Every structure is written in structure tokens, then in C-alpha cells.
């Protein structure tokens, strides 16, 4: 072993030999947040924007995007039975509406050309996008049902089964948000043109059209009339009743104040049901008393849904932004939710986790539930509750006596969009909280710190008894001005932070502190929060900065000050910092990044780096580098071998590789490699990329077992490894 200088010639460290593959460890693979693990070839899709229920109880779903291609899928009796395919990549995307009749599945989708990169008859002209309907054979929805005039997918099983409804300039949202069909006709809500178009369900030829302002969901009544959500994207949606020829009929119910209709369905008895995503979060019920009369009845679901006291608690009757409802012939009710409701115009949202539930007949007892709850999200244990796992917006409770994949229960949703509509994480970027760090501060109260995927902002949330499991917006750190106009009063230049001084959970004009002189210096920092609540900035080239907690205000918000921050020079051997991880209990700092030997490459901007070092006595002013490790790193291989995340617990370090589905384990005391873990057979031997900067965390249980949690975007879950040394 050789000696390396750290900051001065008096600071020496032990260097560990370059990384060499160690043996695969003995461990158990498990997962959190998805009903299916993928070992059986199945996963629950991450979002549902619309559903349709066939008489036999088959549920068809649609969404514009599922990371692994299950945009359009079919479910029955609590199982996934089919995926449509040809709706993902090569210009194709799913959509916002779906229906069926006795022969076909009809689903909204779009086809683009990836900025002109795709050419030919299968794609629209450069600069344009097609929005329309894909028709599939009902028994085998992966198989297209072609028709004269159908286009697209000439190289796969969905050839010539796409109907173009609108050709629009690229970037224009002309999505179809309502469909209904009988054996002879297909009704299409063309919001872009403010009309409902009627096609022959067999030939797919256009028959007629009639004007409807911003039509959304459509429900087809037994008499052939249509119930339609009109004004769906105008902010003033209402229910309207039309004949099949387009004549406006009477009988449409006036909705209660504050109601926002998201979907509409008819029961076998002819009763009208309307999914309300306003504050009530219920299913409005209107009983059919005569051939033309509807009488309001008691709504279904708990008033205020998931936000009913105690707020945030998950129960089968507490709805959380319904996106679809429907009935089978037996009167069973099916409900899809995604935590946001149907997406808005020009929104690229993929929801906040999909939940599909079936309720039995008149009793409305839960028959089954399928979950796909996690996307671009890490997970972390509560240090004071070792059986509790937080993601950015959810809380899971674990039962270690159950088999892998069955240990988790979805117990809380921590976002309240009504009370805290200006929660910064709902207004900046994707409306989903990201990578979590749970810290116990201020008398052992839980605080949730979350990082956006690439560490541009750090969000702070507090909890209190009055708001149940809701994470109350408390503060925020930003590395520079955020484009888009939110928050309205943010500093125009340099880094800044916000604290909720008045306790309303909304960024206000006098609640910002700026630090313009360091704006460029902290850009692209990795931010980490230690167990004492101190925020650490691993700046790329300007060393490391610590911002300790200065106390708590009357609302319980942690107080930070730029004036109280401490700075540390860039330690050798690093020339650029990728990650910092400080353990306050032992005054130990772990740093990963790039060195003169392997310099920073801008194409590896999100990686953790090829070298990791441990420094003891970090805060004393005379830290000692105990060791440095050459991490797995080979950018010339296919796929590249690089690192993306670092976690520590107890006596071990866990390093996530980005492309190669591998977690490398090291002895934290010596830096010696211990072994590695890869996904087991019960998750299909695979996972998605760990594609965020804080996608791994770890804990040591009281029984000595180590549990490692890993982001797995590909199939809407958190990968979990259980290992006992």
C-alpha cells in the first residue's frame, strides 16, 4: 500500500488496490410498490389515464406512457392478462381513452416521427403528429385488426390498424379523451376540433359528426344515447346528454359545487356514476327512476378521499384522484386512480402511481387491487421506525414474516394537492416527489427531504399531528433561478432557499434568502442531508459546503442560514466531486468523483464517479483519508460500467452501477470489496437503470440484516435486497 497526500503533507491515507470483481453474495431479492415483480413476466403499469370494463369483467386501460411498454393493457380477476404493444417507441405512444365492443378493442394513441428521424408511410410528415385510434382483435389485443385506410406499424403485428383522426403540428395536444362503442358504431371525442365523430365500428369509415365543446369521456346508454363530459379542458366541465345523432337531450344532472367530473359510467341497472376529482373525491351516484329521470343518491367513497382524517391514510374507500370507472355485467365496480386525475392539456404527466381496484356488487367490498406505485423515485427507511419506508410521496409498512414481494403494504400518500397546491414539487418539473431522505429532528419528529432526479433542488417537508400523514411544504434549496415563473418571488440570480415563515405551505414574497455570489459555484452540486439535518453541498469543483440547522421556528420548520455555512476545500485526490455522504455519528465523510487519473467527462454528468474515498475526523479541520477505492468503471464496454449511487449503513458501503444492474458491496471500515448483488429470478433477473443521483439507500436491521433499496423505473417498483453478512 502507498501513502497519498490529502490536503497537506501531514494528512496521509491508506490506499486500497483497484476494484476487482468479488464474489456474488448470498441474499434475497424482493421489491416494494408493484403487485407483480416481473419474475412471472408481469408488471402493473405506472399510470392509468382511462379504463373500460367489458361485460365479463375484463378491464382495459390506457395511458400515454409506461416505461416498459404497457400503455394499453388488459386485467381480469386481479391478474394482468395482456399488453397491446406497438404503443411505445418508434414514434408511438399510448393515449387517454379506451373502449371495446363484442369484437374489437379501440384505444386512443399517437404517432410521431421523432423530430423527422422516422420517415415513410408509417409516420406523419416531419413537423407533425398523428392522433387517432388503434383497433385490436379483442381476444388477442397484441394483434392489430387492420382495415382499409388503416396505417402504421407495417413491421409488426399491429400493421394498418391505426385510424388517423387529427394531424397536427408537433407539440400540439390533440389527444382523444373519450371513446364509446357498440357493435355498429364508434364514438370519438375529438377535443382538438370540438366535436364528436361517429365511425362505422367495422369499416372504420366516418359516418357523421356533431359539435360539442371540448368533449371528454363518453358513456353509451342502452337506448343509444350518449352521456358526455363537455368542457373537459375549459375549466368548467359539465355533464351533457346527446342522442346518437347529436341532438342535445335533457336529463343531465347538475353537479354539486366544487365537483370536477373525470369519468362517467352506467351501471347494468342504468344508474349514472360520475367520478369527482374535486375536494370531495367521491363517485357521484344518480339512480334511474324512470326512462328519463335520474335521482341523486348517496355518493360512493369516503368524503375527501385520501385526505379524510387522518389525512393521507390509504384505505380501499378513500379515493385519490380517479381517472376511470366502469361496471361489468354483474354490477361489480372498477376504479382506476393515479394521484393526479386525468392529465391536463399539454401535460406530460405520468401520474403519481397507478391503483386499479375492483369492488363487489351492491356491497362494494374490495374484490382485488393492483398497484404500480413508484416511478423515478427512490426509497428510504425511517430511522426511528425500521419497518417503515418512504418514497417521495408514499409510505409503505413492511412485514418481514411475509415472502419476497408480499412484505409491503401501501399505508399513506403524503401529498395534499388541495391544502398545499403550491407545494414546490407540484409546480416544478414532474408533479411527483423524488428521491427521499427521512430524518428525525426537533424532538424526534420526522422530516422528509426529497431531491429532484438530478439534484438541482432539495425540498423540505415537515409533519404534524393536525395533518396526519401529509408532508407539509417547509422549505427548499435551489442552485439557481428556476425557469417557468414559479416560485414567483425567487431571486433572479444565484442560489437561494425558501422557508415557510408563515406556515401556510406556500412560497411567499418575504420568505426567500438569496446567495448570489455563489450561484455559479454551487451549480450541479450533489445535495445530501445528514442525520442532524445539516445540508451538504458537494460542489463539482469548489469543494464542499455544510449548512447546519440553526434551530426550528414556531411551525417546526428547520432554519438554515448562508452566514452559518461552513466550507471545506476540495480534498485530494479529487478534481471533481460526484457524491458526498456524511455520517454525523462518527464524523466520517465519504466522497466519490473524478481524479486526474480518470478525469471528468461531461457525457457522464450524472454518474457518481470512478473513485470513492473515506475521510475520518472530517469536521476537526484535520481530516484523514483512511482509504480510496477504485470503483467499477469501464466506459468502453457495452454496456458501459459506471457508478451512479452510494449508500452506507452499519459496517458496509453499497454502490449502485448505472447500466449493469449491479450493487457492489464494500467494507466501510477498510474499503475492501465484499461482493455484489444483482436482481434475482423473482424479478425476472433484471431491473431498470438506476437513473437518478440518489437512487440507493440502505439500513441495518436489529437482527443484523442489511436491506438495500434501489430505484427501478422500468417496472414501477423499488428493488429491495436483503443480505446478512
XYZ file of C-alpha atoms in Angstrom:
725
model
C 0.000 0.000 0.000
C 1.153 3.515 -0.765
C 0.735 6.820 1.029
C -1.296 9.626 -0.530
C -1.355 13.286 0.382
C -4.777 14.628 1.230
C -4.966 18.355 1.917
C -1.485 18.911 3.306
C 1.633 16.794 3.548
C 0.757 15.985 7.165
C -2.506 14.274 6.190
C -1.915 10.744 4.990
C -4.185 7.908 3.961
C -4.200 4.251 3.159
C -4.960 3.443 -0.500
C -6.831 0.298 -1.456
C -5.998 -1.680 -4.566
C -8.095 -1.032 -7.695
C -11.512 -2.661 -7.824
C -11.640 -6.313 -8.796
C -14.828 -8.324 -9.088
C -15.646 -10.033 -5.818
C -17.975 -12.991 -5.422
C -21.725 -12.777 -5.694
C -23.212 -12.601 -2.215
C -25.929 -14.753 -0.701
C -29.018 -12.555 -0.426
C -32.750 -12.367 -1.111
C -34.262 -10.184 -3.806
C -37.588 -8.541 -3.038
C -39.488 -5.436 -4.091
C -41.878 -2.706 -2.957
C -44.683 -0.852 -4.709
C -45.789 -3.152 -7.545
C -48.204 -6.061 -7.331
C -46.063 -8.049 -9.764
C -42.310 -8.488 -9.604
C -41.690 -9.401 -13.283
C -40.402 -12.874 -12.499
C -43.693 -14.031 -13.985
C -43.274 -11.640 -16.917
C -45.822 -9.190 -15.490
C -45.772 -5.736 -14.002
C -48.547 -3.320 -13.134
C -48.345 -0.241 -15.334
C -47.238 3.004 -13.687
C -50.168 5.137 -14.823
C -53.792 4.726 -15.899
C -55.410 7.646 -17.680
C -58.554 5.784 -18.742
C -60.266 2.413 -18.383
C -63.088 0.464 -19.955
C -64.771 -2.601 -18.467
C -66.139 -5.372 -20.679
C -69.240 -7.316 -19.559
C -67.099 -10.273 -18.448
C -65.058 -8.103 -16.069
C -62.022 -7.628 -18.305
C -60.585 -4.189 -17.615
C -58.831 -2.408 -20.477
C -56.556 0.516 -19.612
C -54.705 3.223 -21.491
C -52.056 5.830 -20.740
C -49.653 7.786 -22.947
C -46.571 6.271 -21.333
C -45.439 3.236 -19.404
C -41.680 2.862 -19.086
C -41.701 -0.767 -20.230
C -44.432 -0.528 -22.845
C -47.652 -1.488 -21.036
C -49.513 1.668 -22.065
C -52.547 -0.363 -23.174
C -53.195 -3.451 -21.064
C -55.918 -5.882 -20.017
C -56.661 -7.161 -16.494
C -59.111 -9.699 -15.111
C -59.713 -11.144 -11.628
C -56.711 -9.338 -10.157
C -54.301 -10.523 -12.844
C -52.770 -8.903 -15.896
C -53.725 -10.950 -18.926
C -52.422 -8.991 -21.929
C -50.478 -5.986 -23.216
C -51.328 -4.402 -26.556
C -47.798 -3.467 -27.638
C -46.762 -1.247 -30.570
C -47.613 1.789 -28.433
C -44.126 2.543 -27.136
C -41.180 3.966 -29.014
C -40.566 4.374 -32.751
C -42.835 7.383 -32.624
C -45.725 5.579 -30.955
C -47.356 6.430 -27.632
C -50.491 5.343 -25.825
C -53.348 7.677 -25.069
C -56.174 8.922 -22.880
C -59.237 6.855 -23.836
C -60.223 3.227 -24.424
C -63.365 1.224 -25.185
C -64.500 -2.084 -26.679
C -67.456 -3.861 -28.216
C -68.076 -7.530 -28.886
C -65.294 -7.779 -31.474
C -62.646 -5.106 -31.010
C -60.648 -3.020 -28.564
C -60.381 0.631 -29.580
C -57.728 2.749 -27.876
C -56.509 6.307 -28.352
C -52.846 6.737 -29.219
C -50.494 8.984 -31.155
C -47.741 8.503 -33.721
C -44.918 10.971 -34.261
C -41.662 10.857 -36.189
C -39.101 11.694 -33.517
C -38.191 15.073 -34.928
C -38.114 13.860 -38.509
C -35.920 10.856 -37.766
C -38.652 8.420 -38.811
C -39.859 8.563 -42.409
C -42.196 6.631 -44.654
C -45.867 5.725 -44.823
C -45.903 4.622 -41.168
C -45.216 8.157 -39.933
C -46.626 11.676 -40.305
C -44.713 14.324 -42.257
C -41.822 15.999 -40.495
C -43.127 18.573 -38.021
C -46.461 16.829 -37.448
C -48.076 14.245 -35.161
C -50.999 11.897 -35.763
C -53.624 11.435 -33.062
C -56.119 8.660 -33.561
C -57.365 5.179 -32.699
C -55.669 1.808 -32.725
C -58.035 -1.128 -33.253
C -57.101 -4.531 -31.868
C -58.605 -8.001 -32.029
C -60.462 -8.419 -28.746
C -59.177 -11.882 -27.916
C -55.542 -11.030 -28.692
C -55.025 -7.304 -28.230
C -51.388 -7.549 -29.270
C -52.747 -8.316 -32.742
C -53.944 -5.380 -34.818
C -57.330 -5.512 -36.544
C -56.476 -3.858 -39.887
C -58.960 -2.055 -42.083
C -58.997 -0.210 -45.375
C -57.399 3.155 -44.765
C -55.610 1.969 -41.652
C -51.950 2.938 -41.341
C -48.864 2.387 -39.210
C -46.779 -0.398 -37.737
C -46.011 -2.116 -41.030
C -43.205 -4.079 -39.384
C -45.228 -5.600 -36.531
C -48.476 -7.290 -35.591
C -50.418 -4.006 -35.422
C -49.941 -3.282 -39.131
C -52.527 -0.978 -40.740
C -54.717 -0.875 -37.617
C -54.375 2.852 -36.790
C -57.038 5.396 -37.751
C -55.827 8.978 -38.156
C -58.309 11.424 -36.601
C -56.177 14.596 -36.436
C -52.857 15.594 -37.997
C -51.429 18.488 -36.004
C -48.141 20.367 -35.656
C -45.673 18.566 -33.404
C -46.065 19.664 -29.793
C -49.817 20.203 -30.152
C -52.016 18.154 -27.826
C -54.860 16.741 -29.933
C -55.312 13.678 -27.742
C -58.626 11.881 -27.851
C -60.026 11.814 -24.320
C -63.295 9.956 -24.827
C -64.406 6.785 -26.654
C -67.521 4.614 -26.676
C -68.636 1.813 -28.975
C -71.421 -0.594 -29.749
C -71.320 -3.334 -32.354
C -72.015 -0.941 -35.199
C -70.626 2.473 -34.272
C -67.577 4.022 -32.630
C -67.956 7.446 -30.954
C -64.785 9.559 -30.709
C -64.358 12.730 -28.625
C -62.241 14.965 -30.832
C -61.344 17.717 -28.386
C -58.991 19.385 -30.833
C -61.871 20.074 -33.223
C -64.625 20.415 -30.562
C -66.745 17.625 -31.978
C -67.798 14.020 -31.563
C -67.124 11.947 -34.646
C -69.018 8.733 -35.338
C -67.259 5.960 -37.279
C -68.513 2.646 -38.539
C -67.160 0.206 -35.953
C -66.429 -2.424 -38.616
C -65.142 -0.474 -41.626
C -63.786 2.463 -39.566
C -65.214 4.860 -42.134
C -66.519 8.190 -40.918
C -70.336 8.376 -40.804
C -71.153 11.745 -39.190
C -70.054 14.315 -36.619
C -71.649 16.904 -34.339
C -70.322 19.874 -32.413
C -69.522 19.512 -28.702
C -67.376 21.966 -26.754
C -64.199 20.240 -25.529
C -65.707 16.737 -25.270
C -64.132 14.302 -22.838
C -65.346 10.938 -21.569
C -68.355 9.296 -23.202
C -70.733 6.687 -21.762
C -73.115 4.870 -24.105
C -76.599 4.241 -22.696
C -78.733 1.224 -23.535
C -81.119 3.437 -25.550
C -78.230 4.523 -27.770
C -77.887 7.990 -26.265
C -74.592 9.418 -25.064
C -73.608 10.867 -21.701
C -70.642 13.184 -22.250
C -68.331 15.297 -20.111
C -68.236 18.573 -22.016
C -65.912 21.482 -21.376
C -63.427 18.868 -20.230
C -60.396 21.110 -20.774
C -62.008 24.524 -20.291
C -62.040 24.532 -16.500
C -65.859 24.354 -16.484
C -66.708 20.693 -17.150
C -70.350 19.606 -17.011
C -72.392 16.527 -17.915
C -74.417 16.627 -21.136
C -76.819 14.168 -22.733
C -76.960 13.673 -26.515
C -78.749 11.442 -28.935
C -76.570 9.272 -31.136
C -77.285 11.752 -33.933
C -76.073 14.710 -31.874
C -79.296 16.231 -30.597
C -78.987 17.708 -27.111
C -81.275 15.846 -24.724
C -82.488 16.619 -21.222
C -81.955 14.737 -18.001
C -78.297 15.606 -17.345
C -77.649 16.116 -13.619
C -76.330 19.386 -12.242
C -73.172 18.614 -10.296
C -72.680 19.743 -6.687
C -70.482 22.761 -6.027
C -66.769 22.056 -6.340
C -67.271 18.815 -8.271
C -64.902 18.141 -11.171
C -66.049 15.209 -13.320
C -63.233 12.953 -14.506
C -65.131 9.949 -15.852
C -68.675 8.752 -16.341
C -70.204 5.259 -16.398
C -73.549 3.476 -16.420
C -74.336 0.504 -14.206
C -76.246 -2.534 -15.545
C -79.346 -1.073 -13.879
C -78.980 2.152 -15.868
C -77.774 4.283 -12.953
C -75.322 7.064 -13.785
C -71.999 7.279 -11.920
C -69.600 10.222 -12.150
C -66.058 10.242 -10.794
C -65.477 13.529 -8.950
C -61.870 14.673 -8.534
C -62.794 17.860 -6.710
C -62.233 18.105 -2.945
C -64.943 15.505 -2.213
C -63.017 12.769 -4.090
C -66.100 10.563 -4.403
C -68.151 8.794 -7.059
C -71.421 10.673 -7.514
C -74.425 8.399 -7.952
C -77.671 9.097 -9.796
C -80.306 6.380 -9.692
C -82.501 5.827 -12.724
C -86.095 6.158 -11.519
C -87.884 6.312 -14.893
C -86.803 6.075 -18.500
C -85.785 9.749 -18.450
C -85.308 10.640 -14.786
C -82.235 10.425 -12.564
C -82.350 10.900 -8.806
C -79.233 11.825 -6.803
C -78.262 9.129 -4.290
C -75.539 8.779 -1.687
C -72.086 9.030 -3.284
C -69.579 6.209 -3.082
C -66.339 6.539 -1.156
C -65.171 8.401 1.912
C -65.745 12.155 1.780
C -62.455 13.920 0.915
C -60.936 10.603 -0.100
C -57.345 10.030 0.923
C -57.368 13.411 2.684
C -60.144 12.445 5.096
C -58.956 12.500 8.715
C -56.386 11.170 9.425
C -55.203 12.715 6.196
C -53.015 10.686 3.892
C -54.167 7.299 5.162
C -54.722 4.684 2.455
C -57.908 2.607 2.632
C -59.951 0.971 -0.114
C -62.772 3.510 0.210
C -60.528 6.594 0.239
C -60.146 7.573 -3.400
C -57.121 9.501 -4.645
C -57.880 11.261 -7.939
C -59.882 8.801 -10.002
C -59.074 8.519 -13.703
C -61.576 5.854 -14.712
C -64.675 3.968 -13.570
C -66.727 1.169 -15.114
C -69.049 -1.784 -14.446
C -69.189 -5.376 -15.588
C -72.419 -7.217 -16.308
C -72.605 -8.475 -12.710
C -72.587 -4.928 -11.331
C -69.047 -5.019 -9.970
C -67.437 -1.573 -9.960
C -63.882 -0.940 -11.189
C -61.951 2.187 -10.256
C -58.580 3.480 -11.504
C -56.641 6.183 -9.651
C -53.276 7.860 -10.210
C -52.998 10.558 -7.516
C -53.474 13.374 -10.069
C -56.538 12.638 -12.171
C -56.661 12.725 -15.986
C -53.795 14.745 -17.354
C -54.293 18.356 -18.375
C -53.794 19.740 -21.855
C -50.136 19.564 -22.936
C -49.178 17.790 -19.736
C -46.528 15.091 -19.952
C -47.501 13.734 -16.542
C -47.336 10.003 -15.911
C -49.377 10.242 -12.727
C -48.264 9.581 -9.189
C -48.693 5.811 -9.194
C -51.463 3.622 -10.596
C -54.064 1.876 -8.428
C -56.713 -0.363 -10.005
C -59.459 -1.669 -7.710
C -62.497 -3.915 -8.145
C -65.472 -3.639 -5.769
C -68.125 -6.318 -5.421
C -71.732 -5.685 -6.475
C -74.020 -3.944 -4.022
C -71.749 -4.457 -1.003
C -68.877 -2.518 -2.620
C -66.396 -4.611 -0.663
C -62.937 -4.782 -2.206
C -62.510 -7.791 -4.505
C -58.934 -7.111 -5.608
C -56.373 -4.364 -6.116
C -53.388 -3.941 -8.411
C -50.670 -1.344 -7.774
C -47.895 0.228 -9.823
C -46.858 2.986 -7.466
C -43.291 4.152 -7.996
C -41.595 5.898 -10.936
C -38.377 7.984 -10.966
C -38.380 7.673 -7.214
C -36.021 6.301 -4.624
C -36.911 4.970 -1.185
C -35.554 5.300 2.329
C -36.238 3.817 5.753
C -37.466 5.896 8.657
C -34.547 5.738 11.138
C -36.985 5.631 14.087
C -39.361 3.096 12.517
C -37.324 0.354 10.814
C -40.387 -1.269 9.261
C -41.464 1.956 7.534
C -40.280 3.010 4.072
C -40.843 6.403 2.482
C -40.705 7.183 -1.192
C -41.122 10.755 -2.370
C -44.914 10.681 -1.993
C -45.806 7.389 -0.320
C -45.295 5.438 2.894
C -45.087 1.646 2.988
C -45.184 -0.601 6.043
C -43.168 -3.838 5.885
C -43.941 -7.227 7.408
C -40.715 -9.218 7.346
C -42.516 -12.511 8.026
C -44.067 -12.482 4.556
C -42.413 -13.791 1.379
C -40.484 -11.514 -1.013
C -42.686 -9.102 -2.896
C -45.505 -9.537 -0.358
C -43.846 -7.754 2.562
C -45.110 -4.272 1.767
C -48.424 -2.582 2.437
C -49.243 0.814 0.946
C -50.245 2.802 4.031
C -50.062 6.528 3.240
C -49.969 9.100 0.468
C -48.206 12.219 1.705
C -49.304 14.815 -0.900
C -52.331 17.075 -0.351
C -52.993 18.934 -3.595
C -55.941 20.859 -2.167
C -54.432 22.204 1.049
C -50.968 22.755 -0.455
C -51.440 23.404 -4.191
C -48.212 25.411 -4.280
C -46.051 22.665 -2.869
C -42.961 23.414 -4.990
C -42.694 19.812 -6.096
C -46.156 20.017 -7.656
C -45.185 23.111 -9.613
C -41.625 22.421 -10.723
C -40.928 19.682 -13.247
C -42.783 16.410 -12.908
C -45.525 16.533 -10.285
C -44.033 13.642 -8.349
C -41.724 13.911 -5.373
C -38.329 12.398 -5.954
C -35.546 10.768 -4.003
C -36.228 10.813 -0.234
C -34.117 11.196 2.890
C -36.022 10.741 6.173
C -34.517 12.441 9.183
C -35.671 12.561 12.829
C -35.178 16.077 14.200
C -36.726 18.576 16.623
C -37.723 16.122 19.323
C -37.724 13.032 17.088
C -40.263 14.417 14.618
C -39.991 13.005 11.089
C -38.812 15.330 8.329
C -38.893 14.351 4.671
C -36.164 15.780 2.461
C -36.528 14.980 -1.220
C -34.168 15.564 -4.111
C -35.152 16.060 -7.718
C -33.689 13.372 -10.021
C -30.521 15.289 -10.840
C -30.002 17.301 -7.644
C -30.997 20.778 -8.763
C -33.423 21.356 -5.897
C -33.783 19.949 -2.398
C -37.260 20.073 -0.844
C -38.051 20.023 2.880
C -41.316 18.725 4.341
C -42.480 18.511 7.941
C -45.257 16.518 9.601
C -47.606 17.408 12.444
C -50.484 15.754 14.267
C -53.125 18.032 12.771
C -52.343 16.981 9.208
C -51.966 13.230 9.657
C -49.560 11.667 7.162
C -49.403 14.734 4.907
C -45.927 16.103 4.253
C -46.278 19.863 4.716
C -44.056 22.026 2.469
C -41.498 23.525 4.816
C -38.516 24.744 2.817
C -36.450 24.435 -0.308
C -32.909 24.857 -1.613
C -32.296 25.794 -5.268
C -28.964 26.061 -7.049
C -30.156 28.865 -9.316
C -33.146 30.655 -10.778
C -35.843 28.229 -11.931
C -37.392 28.913 -15.313
C -41.153 28.907 -15.687
C -42.171 31.634 -13.260
C -42.512 29.577 -10.093
C -41.884 30.472 -7.355
C -42.913 33.982 -8.345
C -40.611 35.779 -5.914
C -37.459 33.700 -6.263
C -34.174 35.590 -6.678
C -33.285 36.259 -10.302
C -29.685 35.048 -9.960
C -27.643 32.777 -7.780
C -28.569 30.072 -5.347
C -31.421 30.626 -2.920
C -33.506 28.968 -0.259
C -37.079 29.270 0.940
C -38.541 28.740 4.416
C -42.285 28.690 5.097
C -42.191 31.545 7.583
C -45.977 31.992 7.829
C -46.721 28.254 7.968
C -49.120 28.154 5.004
C -47.029 25.758 2.920
C -46.748 28.258 0.055
C -43.655 30.202 -1.038
C -44.313 33.851 -0.197
C -42.639 37.105 -1.121
C -40.676 37.631 2.089
C -39.683 34.005 2.604
C -36.655 33.768 0.271
C -32.958 34.109 1.080
C -30.539 34.541 -1.805
C -26.824 33.975 -2.077
C -25.949 35.427 -5.492
C -22.183 35.438 -5.048
C -22.043 31.643 -5.045
C -24.621 30.998 -7.745
C -22.182 29.611 -10.290
C -20.017 27.873 -7.704
C -22.759 25.574 -6.418
C -24.322 24.723 -9.789
C -24.769 20.975 -10.310
C -23.904 20.214 -6.696
C -24.962 16.958 -5.142
C -27.018 17.692 -2.017
C -27.116 15.381 0.987
C -28.800 15.720 4.387
C -27.129 14.122 7.394
C -28.841 12.671 10.472
C -28.631 16.032 12.284
C -30.412 17.810 9.428
C -27.325 19.579 8.065
C -27.394 20.053 4.298
C -24.159 19.220 2.480
C -23.326 20.535 -0.978
C -20.762 18.549 -2.915
C -19.968 21.208 -5.486
C -18.406 19.968 -8.706
C -15.131 21.893 -8.401
C -15.398 24.292 -5.433
C -15.150 21.894 -2.540
C -17.827 21.026 -0.016
C -20.172 23.209 1.982
C -22.172 22.358 5.106
C -25.299 24.255 6.209
C -26.159 23.160 9.769
C -29.659 23.526 11.219
C -29.869 26.733 13.243
C -32.974 25.700 15.141
C -36.680 25.426 14.365
C -39.313 28.110 14.034
C -42.757 28.117 15.661
C -44.204 25.924 12.902
C -41.409 23.374 13.178
C -39.617 24.424 10.001
C -35.844 23.908 10.198
C -33.901 27.161 9.968
C -30.825 27.463 7.751
C -28.511 30.404 7.142
C -25.930 31.090 4.451
C -23.937 33.053 7.029
C -23.667 29.961 9.238
C -22.436 27.675 6.470
C -19.020 26.040 6.654
C -16.763 25.365 3.692
C -14.198 22.633 3.081
C -11.609 22.649 0.332
C -11.644 20.070 -2.450
C -9.839 17.081 -0.928
C -7.219 15.067 -2.771
C -7.338 13.030 -4.917
C -10.496 14.568 -6.376
C -10.704 17.067 -9.221
C -14.487 16.903 -9.456
C -16.997 15.711 -6.831
C -19.849 13.409 -7.761
C -21.382 12.451 -4.391
C -20.929 13.312 -0.708
C -22.269 11.277 2.196
C -21.542 12.457 5.733
C -22.114 10.252 8.806
C -22.534 12.677 11.711
C -22.345 9.995 14.423
C -18.749 9.116 13.518
C -17.664 12.369 11.837
C -16.988 10.380 8.662
C -17.232 11.727 5.133
C -17.490 9.563 2.021
C -16.803 11.261 -1.312
C -16.967 9.876 -4.838
C -15.909 11.586 -8.017
C -13.232 12.047 -10.635
C -9.454 12.399 -10.377
C -6.524 13.384 -12.572
C -6.116 9.724 -13.447
C -9.726 9.408 -14.645
C -10.837 12.976 -15.366
C -14.406 14.177 -15.596
C -16.200 13.531 -18.883
C -19.238 15.744 -19.496
C -21.103 12.814 -21.071
C -21.001 11.195 -17.599
C -22.613 14.195 -15.916
C -24.976 12.173 -13.693
C -22.521 9.482 -12.630
C -21.039 9.209 -9.136
C -17.513 8.770 -10.491
C -14.762 6.125 -10.638
C -13.198 6.725 -7.204
C -14.574 6.702 -3.646
C -12.686 7.812 -0.558
C -13.358 7.809 3.181
C -12.250 10.669 5.447
C -12.281 10.410 9.236
C -12.369 13.343 11.687
C -13.876 15.369 8.880
C -15.127 18.341 10.901
C -11.982 18.828 13.010
C -10.064 20.774 10.413
C -7.558 17.955 10.097
C -9.415 15.115 8.329
C -7.599 11.917 7.448
C -8.283 9.935 4.303
C -8.478 6.350 5.507
C -8.670 4.796 2.036
C -9.650 5.338 -1.576
C -11.388 2.748 -3.737
C -11.244 2.336 -7.487
C -14.914 1.752 -8.274
C -16.204 -0.273 -11.242
C -15.605 1.904 -14.290
C -15.245 0.967 -17.954
C -16.811 3.417 -20.366
C -15.516 1.484 -23.389
C -17.543 -1.654 -22.640
C -21.042 -2.375 -23.928
C -22.975 -1.506 -21.867
C -20.699 0.947 -20.095
C -19.777 0.148 -16.495
C -20.191 3.273 -14.375
C -21.441 4.135 -10.891
C -24.462 6.280 -10.034
C -25.314 5.937 -6.337
C -23.638 5.442 -2.967
C -25.200 4.429 0.362
C -23.847 3.330 3.718
C -25.283 1.504 6.709
C -23.519 -0.113 9.646
C -20.190 -1.530 8.503
C -20.785 -1.543 4.750
C -20.896 0.633 1.662
C -23.248 -0.077 -1.231
C -22.511 1.290 -4.699
C -25.089 1.137 -7.493
C -23.916 0.752 -11.070
C -25.891 2.709 -13.642
C -26.286 0.426 -16.649
C -25.294 -3.013 -15.406
C -27.941 -3.853 -12.766
C -25.393 -4.434 -10.054
C -24.806 -3.316 -6.469
C -21.200 -3.596 -5.282
C -20.609 -4.034 -1.555
C -17.517 -2.844 0.345
C -16.389 -2.989 3.936
C -16.857 0.610 5.090
C -14.062 0.230 7.654
C -11.334 -0.865 5.243
C -12.667 -0.254 1.747
C -12.154 -3.915 0.861
C -14.604 -5.355 -1.702
C -17.015 -7.841 -0.128
C -19.166 -8.960 -3.059
C -22.020 -7.902 -5.258
C -25.772 -8.332 -5.743
C -27.844 -8.489 -8.922
C -31.617 -8.906 -9.425
C -32.916 -12.393 -8.655
C -35.203 -14.653 -10.664
C -38.332 -13.437 -8.856
C -37.890 -10.030 -10.507
C -37.010 -11.522 -13.859
C -33.266 -11.225 -13.277
C -33.458 -7.617 -14.371
C -34.172 -4.056 -13.335
C -34.227 -0.664 -14.971
C -31.327 1.754 -14.828
C -30.693 3.459 -11.505
C -31.139 6.670 -13.413
C -31.134 9.329 -10.677
C -28.422 10.718 -8.430
C -29.897 9.445 -5.162
C -31.373 6.108 -6.244
C -29.970 3.855 -3.497
C -30.307 3.726 0.283
C -29.551 1.143 2.966
C -30.253 0.260 6.581
C -29.112 -2.338 9.112
C -31.934 -4.055 10.960
C -31.724 -5.044 14.632
C -31.190 -8.684 13.608
C -28.030 -7.780 11.668
C -29.623 -7.994 8.243
C -28.829 -5.244 5.737
C -31.596 -4.014 3.471
C -30.752 -2.086 0.304
C -33.439 -0.143 -1.579
C -32.898 0.675 -5.234
C -34.780 2.719 -7.795
C -36.268 0.589 -10.607
C -38.027 2.862 -13.087
C -38.551 0.140 -15.647
C -41.426 -1.605 -13.904
C -42.827 0.834 -11.347
C -41.266 -0.548 -8.183
C -38.444 -0.290 -5.664
C -35.985 -3.165 -5.831
C -35.031 -4.498 -2.394
C -32.068 -6.678 -1.405
C -31.873 -8.417 1.985
C -28.398 -9.580 2.988
C -26.917 -10.876 6.220
C -23.089 -10.852 6.305
